[in-house]
Coordinates of C-alpha atoms in Angstrom, one line a residue:
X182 CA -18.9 0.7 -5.7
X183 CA -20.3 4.1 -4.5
X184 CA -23.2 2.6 -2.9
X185 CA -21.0 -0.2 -1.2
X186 CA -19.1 2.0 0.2
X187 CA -21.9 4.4 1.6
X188 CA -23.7 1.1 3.5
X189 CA -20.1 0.3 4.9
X190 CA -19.9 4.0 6.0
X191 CA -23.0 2.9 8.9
X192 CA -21.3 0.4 9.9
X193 CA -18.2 2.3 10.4
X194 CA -20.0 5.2 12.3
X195 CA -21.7 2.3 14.1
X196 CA -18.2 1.4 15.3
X197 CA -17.2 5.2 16.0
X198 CA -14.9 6.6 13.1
X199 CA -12.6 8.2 15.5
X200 CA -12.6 5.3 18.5
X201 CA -9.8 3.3 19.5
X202 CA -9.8 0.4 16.7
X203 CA -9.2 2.7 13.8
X204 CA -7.1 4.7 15.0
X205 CA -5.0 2.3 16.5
X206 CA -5.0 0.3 13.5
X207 CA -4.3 3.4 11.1
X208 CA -1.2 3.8 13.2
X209 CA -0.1 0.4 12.9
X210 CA 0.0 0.8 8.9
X211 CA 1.2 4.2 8.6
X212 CA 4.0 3.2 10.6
X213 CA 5.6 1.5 7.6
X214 CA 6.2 4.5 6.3
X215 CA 9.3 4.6 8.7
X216 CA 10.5 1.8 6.6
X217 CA 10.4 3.2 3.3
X218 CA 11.8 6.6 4.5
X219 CA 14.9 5.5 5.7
X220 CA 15.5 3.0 3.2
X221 CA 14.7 5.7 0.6
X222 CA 16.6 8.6 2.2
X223 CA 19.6 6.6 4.0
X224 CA 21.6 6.2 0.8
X225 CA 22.4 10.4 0.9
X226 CA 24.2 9.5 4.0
X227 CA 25.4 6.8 3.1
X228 CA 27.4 7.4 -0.3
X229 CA 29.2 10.5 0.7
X230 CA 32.1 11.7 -1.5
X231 CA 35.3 10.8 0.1
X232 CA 38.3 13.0 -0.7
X233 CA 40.8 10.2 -2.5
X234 CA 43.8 10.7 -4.5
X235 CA 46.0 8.2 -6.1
X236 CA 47.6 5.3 -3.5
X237 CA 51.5 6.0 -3.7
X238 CA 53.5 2.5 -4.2
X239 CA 54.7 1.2 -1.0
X240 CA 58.2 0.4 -0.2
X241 CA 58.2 -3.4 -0.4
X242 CA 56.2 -3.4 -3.5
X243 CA 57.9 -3.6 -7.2
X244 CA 57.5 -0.9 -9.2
X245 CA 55.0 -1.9 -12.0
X246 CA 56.4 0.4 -14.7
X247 CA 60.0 0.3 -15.1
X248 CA 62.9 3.0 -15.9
X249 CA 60.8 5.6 -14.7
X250 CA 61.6 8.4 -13.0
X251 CA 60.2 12.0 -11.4
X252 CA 56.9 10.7 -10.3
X253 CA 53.7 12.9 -9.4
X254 CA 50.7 11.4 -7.5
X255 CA 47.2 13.6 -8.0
X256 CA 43.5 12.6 -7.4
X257 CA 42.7 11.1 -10.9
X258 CA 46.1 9.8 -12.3
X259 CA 49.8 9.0 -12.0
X260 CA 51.9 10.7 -14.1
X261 CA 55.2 9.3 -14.5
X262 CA 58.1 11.4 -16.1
X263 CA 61.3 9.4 -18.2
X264 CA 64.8 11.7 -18.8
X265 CA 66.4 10.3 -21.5
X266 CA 69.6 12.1 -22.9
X267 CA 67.8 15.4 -22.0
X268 CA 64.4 14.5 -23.8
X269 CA 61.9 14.6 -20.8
X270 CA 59.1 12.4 -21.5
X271 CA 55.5 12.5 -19.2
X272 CA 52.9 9.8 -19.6
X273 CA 49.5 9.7 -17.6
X274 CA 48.7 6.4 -16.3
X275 CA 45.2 5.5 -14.2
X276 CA 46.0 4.7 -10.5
X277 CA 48.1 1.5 -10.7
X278 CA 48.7 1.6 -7.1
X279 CA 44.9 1.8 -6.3
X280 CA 43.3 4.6 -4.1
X281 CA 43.8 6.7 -0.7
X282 CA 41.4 8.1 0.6
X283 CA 41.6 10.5 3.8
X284 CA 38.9 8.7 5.6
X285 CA 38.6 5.2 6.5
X286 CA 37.8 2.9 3.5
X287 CA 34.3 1.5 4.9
X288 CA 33.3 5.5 5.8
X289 CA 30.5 5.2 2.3
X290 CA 29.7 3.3 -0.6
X291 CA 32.1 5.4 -2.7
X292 CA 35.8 4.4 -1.4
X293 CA 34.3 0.5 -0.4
X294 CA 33.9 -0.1 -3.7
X295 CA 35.7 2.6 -5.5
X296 CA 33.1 4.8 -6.8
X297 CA 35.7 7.7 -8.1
X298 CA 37.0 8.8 -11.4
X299 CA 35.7 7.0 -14.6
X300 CA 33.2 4.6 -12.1
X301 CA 31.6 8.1 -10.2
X302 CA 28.7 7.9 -12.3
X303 CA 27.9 4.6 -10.6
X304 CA 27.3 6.0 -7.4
X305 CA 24.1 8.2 -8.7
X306 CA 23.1 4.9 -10.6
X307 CA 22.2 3.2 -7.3
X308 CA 19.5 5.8 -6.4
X309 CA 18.5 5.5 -9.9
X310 CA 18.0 1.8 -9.6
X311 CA 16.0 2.0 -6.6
X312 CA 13.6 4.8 -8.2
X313 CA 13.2 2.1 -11.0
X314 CA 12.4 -0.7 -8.7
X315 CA 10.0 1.6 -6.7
X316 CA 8.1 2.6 -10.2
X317 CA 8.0 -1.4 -11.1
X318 CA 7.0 -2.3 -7.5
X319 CA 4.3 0.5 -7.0
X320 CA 2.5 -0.8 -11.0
X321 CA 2.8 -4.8 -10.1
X322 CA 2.4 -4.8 -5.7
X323 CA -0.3 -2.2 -5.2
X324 CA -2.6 -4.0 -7.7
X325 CA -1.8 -7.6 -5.9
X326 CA -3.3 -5.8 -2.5
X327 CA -6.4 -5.1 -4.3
X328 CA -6.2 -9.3 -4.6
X329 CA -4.7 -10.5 -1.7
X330 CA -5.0 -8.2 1.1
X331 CA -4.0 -5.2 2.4
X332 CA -2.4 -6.7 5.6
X333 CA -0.9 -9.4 3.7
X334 CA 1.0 -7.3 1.4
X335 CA 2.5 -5.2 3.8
X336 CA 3.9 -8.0 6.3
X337 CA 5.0 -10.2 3.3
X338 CA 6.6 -7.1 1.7
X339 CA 8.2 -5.8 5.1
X340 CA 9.7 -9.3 5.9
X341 CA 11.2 -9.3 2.4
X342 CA 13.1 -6.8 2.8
X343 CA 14.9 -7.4 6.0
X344 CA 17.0 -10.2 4.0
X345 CA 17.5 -7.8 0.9
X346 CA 18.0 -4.9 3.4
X347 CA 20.7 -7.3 5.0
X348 CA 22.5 -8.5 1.6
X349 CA 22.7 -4.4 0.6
X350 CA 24.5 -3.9 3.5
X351 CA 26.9 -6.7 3.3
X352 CA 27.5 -7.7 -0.2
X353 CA 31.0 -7.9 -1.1
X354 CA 31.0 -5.7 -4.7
X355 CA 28.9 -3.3 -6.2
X356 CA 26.9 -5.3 -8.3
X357 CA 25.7 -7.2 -5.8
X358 CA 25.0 -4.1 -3.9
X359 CA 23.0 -1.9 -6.7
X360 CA 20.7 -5.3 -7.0
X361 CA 20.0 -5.7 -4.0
X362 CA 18.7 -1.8 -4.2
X363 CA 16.6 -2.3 -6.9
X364 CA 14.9 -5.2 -5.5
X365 CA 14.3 -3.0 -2.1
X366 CA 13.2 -0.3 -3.7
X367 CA 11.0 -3.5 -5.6
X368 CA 9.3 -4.0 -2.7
X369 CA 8.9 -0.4 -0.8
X370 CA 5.1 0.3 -2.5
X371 CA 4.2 -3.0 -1.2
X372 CA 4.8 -1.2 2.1
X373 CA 4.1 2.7 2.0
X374 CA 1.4 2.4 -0.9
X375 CA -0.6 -0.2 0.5
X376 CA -0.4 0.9 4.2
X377 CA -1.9 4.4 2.6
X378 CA -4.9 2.8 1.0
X379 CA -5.7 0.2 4.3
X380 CA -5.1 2.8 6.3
X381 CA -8.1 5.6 4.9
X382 CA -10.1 2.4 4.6
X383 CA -10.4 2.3 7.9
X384 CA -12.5 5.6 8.1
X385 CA -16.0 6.6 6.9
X386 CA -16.1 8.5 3.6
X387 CA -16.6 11.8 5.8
X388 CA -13.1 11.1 7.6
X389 CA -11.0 10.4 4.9
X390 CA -9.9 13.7 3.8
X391 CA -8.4 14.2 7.7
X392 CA -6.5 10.8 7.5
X393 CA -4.9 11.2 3.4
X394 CA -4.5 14.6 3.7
X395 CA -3.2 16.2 7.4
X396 CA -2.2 12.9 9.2
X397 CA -0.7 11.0 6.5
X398 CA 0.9 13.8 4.9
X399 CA 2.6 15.1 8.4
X400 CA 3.3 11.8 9.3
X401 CA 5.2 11.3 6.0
X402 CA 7.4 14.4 6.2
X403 CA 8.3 13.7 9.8
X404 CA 9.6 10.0 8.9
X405 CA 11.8 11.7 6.1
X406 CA 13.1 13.9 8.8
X407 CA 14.2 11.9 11.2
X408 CA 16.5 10.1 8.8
X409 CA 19.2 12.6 9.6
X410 CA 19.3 13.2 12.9
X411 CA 19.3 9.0 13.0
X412 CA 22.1 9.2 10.7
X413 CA 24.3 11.9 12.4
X414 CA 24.2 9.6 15.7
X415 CA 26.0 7.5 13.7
X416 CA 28.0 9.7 11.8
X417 CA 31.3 8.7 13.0
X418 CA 30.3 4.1 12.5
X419 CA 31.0 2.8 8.6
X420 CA 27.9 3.2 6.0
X421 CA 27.2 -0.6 6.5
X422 CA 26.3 0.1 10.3
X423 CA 24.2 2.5 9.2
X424 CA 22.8 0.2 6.5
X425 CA 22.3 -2.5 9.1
X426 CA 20.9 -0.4 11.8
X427 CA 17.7 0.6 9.6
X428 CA 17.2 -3.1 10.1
X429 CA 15.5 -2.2 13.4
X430 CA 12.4 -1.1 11.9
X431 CA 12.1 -4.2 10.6
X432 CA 10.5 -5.1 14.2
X433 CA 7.1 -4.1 13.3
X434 CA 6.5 -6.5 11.3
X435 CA 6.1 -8.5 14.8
X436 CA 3.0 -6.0 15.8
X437 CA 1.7 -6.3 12.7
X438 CA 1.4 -9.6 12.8
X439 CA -0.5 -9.8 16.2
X440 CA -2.3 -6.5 16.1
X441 CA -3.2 -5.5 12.3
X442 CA -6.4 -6.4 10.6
X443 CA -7.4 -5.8 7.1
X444 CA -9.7 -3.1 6.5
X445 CA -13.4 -4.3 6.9
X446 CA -14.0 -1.9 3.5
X447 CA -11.1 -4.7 1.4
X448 CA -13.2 -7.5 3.3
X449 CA -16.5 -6.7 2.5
X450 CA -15.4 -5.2 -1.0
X451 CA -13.6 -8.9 -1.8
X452 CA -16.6 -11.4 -0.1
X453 CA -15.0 -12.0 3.3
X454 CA -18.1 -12.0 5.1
X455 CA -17.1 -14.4 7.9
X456 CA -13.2 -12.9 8.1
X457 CA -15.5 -9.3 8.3
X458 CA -17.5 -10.4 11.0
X459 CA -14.2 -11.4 13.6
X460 CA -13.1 -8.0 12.7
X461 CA -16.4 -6.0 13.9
X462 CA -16.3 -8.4 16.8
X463 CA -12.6 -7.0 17.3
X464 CA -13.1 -4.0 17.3
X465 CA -15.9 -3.8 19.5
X466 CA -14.1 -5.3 21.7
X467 CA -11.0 -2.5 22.0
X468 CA -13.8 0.0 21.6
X469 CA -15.6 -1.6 24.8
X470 CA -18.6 -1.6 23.2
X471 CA -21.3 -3.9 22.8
X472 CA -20.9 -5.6 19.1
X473 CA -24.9 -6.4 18.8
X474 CA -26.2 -3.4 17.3
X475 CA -23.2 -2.9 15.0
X476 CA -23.7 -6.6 13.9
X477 CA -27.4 -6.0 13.4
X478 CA -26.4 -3.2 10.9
X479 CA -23.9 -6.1 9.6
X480 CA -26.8 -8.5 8.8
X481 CA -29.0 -5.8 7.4
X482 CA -27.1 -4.8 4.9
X483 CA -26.5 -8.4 3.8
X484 CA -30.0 -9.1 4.0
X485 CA -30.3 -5.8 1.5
X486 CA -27.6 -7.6 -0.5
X487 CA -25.1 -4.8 -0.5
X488 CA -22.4 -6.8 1.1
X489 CA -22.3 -10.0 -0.3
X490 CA -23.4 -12.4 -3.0
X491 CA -25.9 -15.3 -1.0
X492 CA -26.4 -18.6 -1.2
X493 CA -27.4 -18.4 -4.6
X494 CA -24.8 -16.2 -6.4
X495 CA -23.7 -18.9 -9.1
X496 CA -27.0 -20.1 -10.1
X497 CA -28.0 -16.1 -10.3
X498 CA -25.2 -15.6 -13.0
X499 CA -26.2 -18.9 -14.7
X500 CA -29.7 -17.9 -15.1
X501 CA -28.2 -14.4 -15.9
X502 CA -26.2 -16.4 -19.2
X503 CA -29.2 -18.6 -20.1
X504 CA -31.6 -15.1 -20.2
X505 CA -28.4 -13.4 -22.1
X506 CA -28.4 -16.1 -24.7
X507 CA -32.6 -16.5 -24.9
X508 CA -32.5 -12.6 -26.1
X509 CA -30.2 -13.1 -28.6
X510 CA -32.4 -15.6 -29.9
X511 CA -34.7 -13.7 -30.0
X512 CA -33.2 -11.1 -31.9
X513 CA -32.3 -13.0 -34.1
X514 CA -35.0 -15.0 -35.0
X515 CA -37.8 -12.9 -34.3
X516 CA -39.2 -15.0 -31.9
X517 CA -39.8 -14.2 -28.0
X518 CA -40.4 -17.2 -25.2
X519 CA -43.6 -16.6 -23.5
X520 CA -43.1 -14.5 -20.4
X521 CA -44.9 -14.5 -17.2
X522 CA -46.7 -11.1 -17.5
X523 CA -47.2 -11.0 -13.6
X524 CA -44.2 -11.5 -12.5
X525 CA -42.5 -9.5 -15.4
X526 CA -44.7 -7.2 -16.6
X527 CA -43.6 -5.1 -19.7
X528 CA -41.5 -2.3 -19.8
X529 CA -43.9 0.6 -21.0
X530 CA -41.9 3.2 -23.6
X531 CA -42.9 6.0 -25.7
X532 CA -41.8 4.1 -28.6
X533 CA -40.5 0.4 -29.7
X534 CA -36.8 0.1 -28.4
X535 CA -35.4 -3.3 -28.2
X536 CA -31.6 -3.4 -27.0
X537 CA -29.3 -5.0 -29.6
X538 CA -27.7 -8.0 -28.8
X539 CA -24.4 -6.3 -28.0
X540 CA -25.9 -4.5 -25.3
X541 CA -27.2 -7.6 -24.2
X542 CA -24.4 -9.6 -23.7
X543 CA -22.2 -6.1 -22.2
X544 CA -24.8 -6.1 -19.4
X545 CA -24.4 -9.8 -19.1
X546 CA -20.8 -10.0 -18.8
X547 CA -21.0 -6.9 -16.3
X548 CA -23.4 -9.2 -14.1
X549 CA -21.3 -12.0 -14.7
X550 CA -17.8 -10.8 -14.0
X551 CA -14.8 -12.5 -15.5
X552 CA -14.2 -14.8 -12.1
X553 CA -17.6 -16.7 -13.0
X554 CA -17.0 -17.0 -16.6
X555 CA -13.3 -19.0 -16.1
X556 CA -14.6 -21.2 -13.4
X557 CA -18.0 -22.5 -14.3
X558 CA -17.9 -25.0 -16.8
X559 CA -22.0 -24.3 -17.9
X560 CA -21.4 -20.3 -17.9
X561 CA -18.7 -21.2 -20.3
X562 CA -20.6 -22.9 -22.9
X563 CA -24.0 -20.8 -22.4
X564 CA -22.1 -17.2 -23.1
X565 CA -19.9 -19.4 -26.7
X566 CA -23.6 -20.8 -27.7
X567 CA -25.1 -17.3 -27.3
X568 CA -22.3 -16.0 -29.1
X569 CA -22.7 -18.3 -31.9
X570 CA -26.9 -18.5 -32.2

């Protein structure tokens, strides 16, 4: 991989590692991270304590213990007092007549849904549910990128979330709501982690310390900061407009979809050969450049076979199986098939070695790869039989 990634370094300088395509494009993906900020850091804003105490009864309502008397209203419970031939009695009941709070009900999370008194702890449980779904998301997404794409993971992730986003903001009880934030914060590494890793991709080995480092790193802290000067505009609005308006970021997902490319590092890295050559084409073209000489680099390293597996590739890692299992054969019985001297001439050592057939067969399967082995019927039974012989 080393190697790979050196010959895709010429073509990147070929390109320019600072021109107009890469940096462009780096912006594209590290503006997700807007995303993830404010969905990550709106919920301090948005779950504010709310001073509350208990909801007197109102005037047209029945009282719901009877024969009382000398009632006291405080923040946590109602404590109702009964004189009975002298003997004063006081019993604590929970709020019966439900809560007040001094601010409007929709102001945060904790008065909609009550978050006070013996259901406070859920209110820190919803962070702690979207830490979890950000811990799951970040093991199962970020490897599915390595898969299916860098630029694929992030739009399908982005779009995702508008809808969950959306149901976070609106759901009508908690429950709903604190799923709804694990599920977001589910899909949030689909976003921020993979935007990181397309977006150094798009530099040369030499650059990459610049854009992981200073520019990310900035850029990062700056989107966390701008959550609360974007939340004290709306300071006075109900947490669900403040949800709702984080929704806005959500329009990127547009430009991506026009502008962004994957990384030509993921294409070449995954086989994409033609999909890798629109992209050099593309950015020659926002580079104003002329694309021959950068495409001449291209086909040189595919010539040199560093970028791709040619015509050949499956009959290579058959012939790779059937020489696998003709050296265990050989090990086994003693025998060796007659070689063609000339065209493989023998390896000259200071004494006899001859590789067991376990080292044999490693090498093989590290030619072979896994992918080759599940599809191809004849690789299949050649690696069993030279298991077997």
């Amino acid at each position: 991989m080393g190697e790979l990634n050196t010959e895709i370094d010429s073509v990147l300088h070929a390109l320019g590692p600072c021109s107009l395509f890469p940096v462009l494009q780096c912006f594209l993906y590290f503006l997700t991270y807007i995303w993830d900020a404010y969905q990550l850091f709106v919920y301090v804003f948005i779950s504010q304590e709310v001073t509350h105490k208990c909801a007197s009864p109102s005037n047209t309502s029945e009282p719901l213990i009877p024969e009382l008397h000398d009632d006291s209203f405080n923040n946590t419970a109602v404590h109702f007092g009964k004189n009975v031939s002298g003997d004063v009695t006081s019993t604590e009941y929970p709020c019966v007549y439900g809560m007040h709070y001094e601010l409007p009900k929709d102001f945060s999370v904790v008065s909609q849904y009550d978050l006070v008194c013996e259901r406070a702890p859920l209110a820190e449980l919803t962070q702690t549910l979207l830490s979890l779904g950000s811990g799951m998301g970040a093991a199962t997404l970020a490897g599915l990128s390595d898969r299916f794409g860098r630029r694929r993971s992030v739009i399908i992730c982005l779009l995702l979330s508008v809808p969950v986003s959306l149901a976070a903001g609106l759901a009508p009880n908690y429950a709903l709501h604190a799923a709804m934030k694990f599920c977001l914060g589910f899909l949030m590494p689909g976003i921020g982690v993979t935007a990181f890793t397309a977006g150094i991709e798009l530099f040369p080995s030499s650059h990459r310390p610049l854009a992981s480092g200073l520019v990310s790193g900035l850029w990062w802290n700056f989107c966390l900061s701008s959550v609360a000067p974007f939340a004290y505009a709306l300071r006075f609005k109900s947490w669900q407009t403040l949800q709702l308006a984080t929704l806005g970021w959500a329009a990127l997902g547009i430009f991506m979809i026009v502008f962004l490319s994957e990384p030509l590092r993921w294409l070449v890295a995954n086989n994409k050969i033609e999909e890798a050559l629109r992209v050099v084409k593309k950015a020659a073209r926002w580079n104003r450049m002329n694309p021959q000489p950068v495409l001449d680099i291209f086909d040189d390293l595919r010539s040199r076979g560093h970028t791709s597996k040619l015509q050949n590739g499956v009959d290579k890692t058959t012939d790779s199986a059937e020489s696998a299992k003709n050296s265990v054969k050989a090990d086994v019985l003693g025998t060796h098939p007659a070689t063609n001297n000339e065209a493989n001439p023998p390896l000259k050592t200071d004494h006899a070695w001859k590789p067991s057939s376990t080292e044999v067969h490693a090498k093989a399967e590290e030619e072979l790869g896994y992918k080759h082995l599940i599809i191809h019927r004849r690789l299949r039974t050649n690696t069993l039989v030279s298991f077997f012989i």
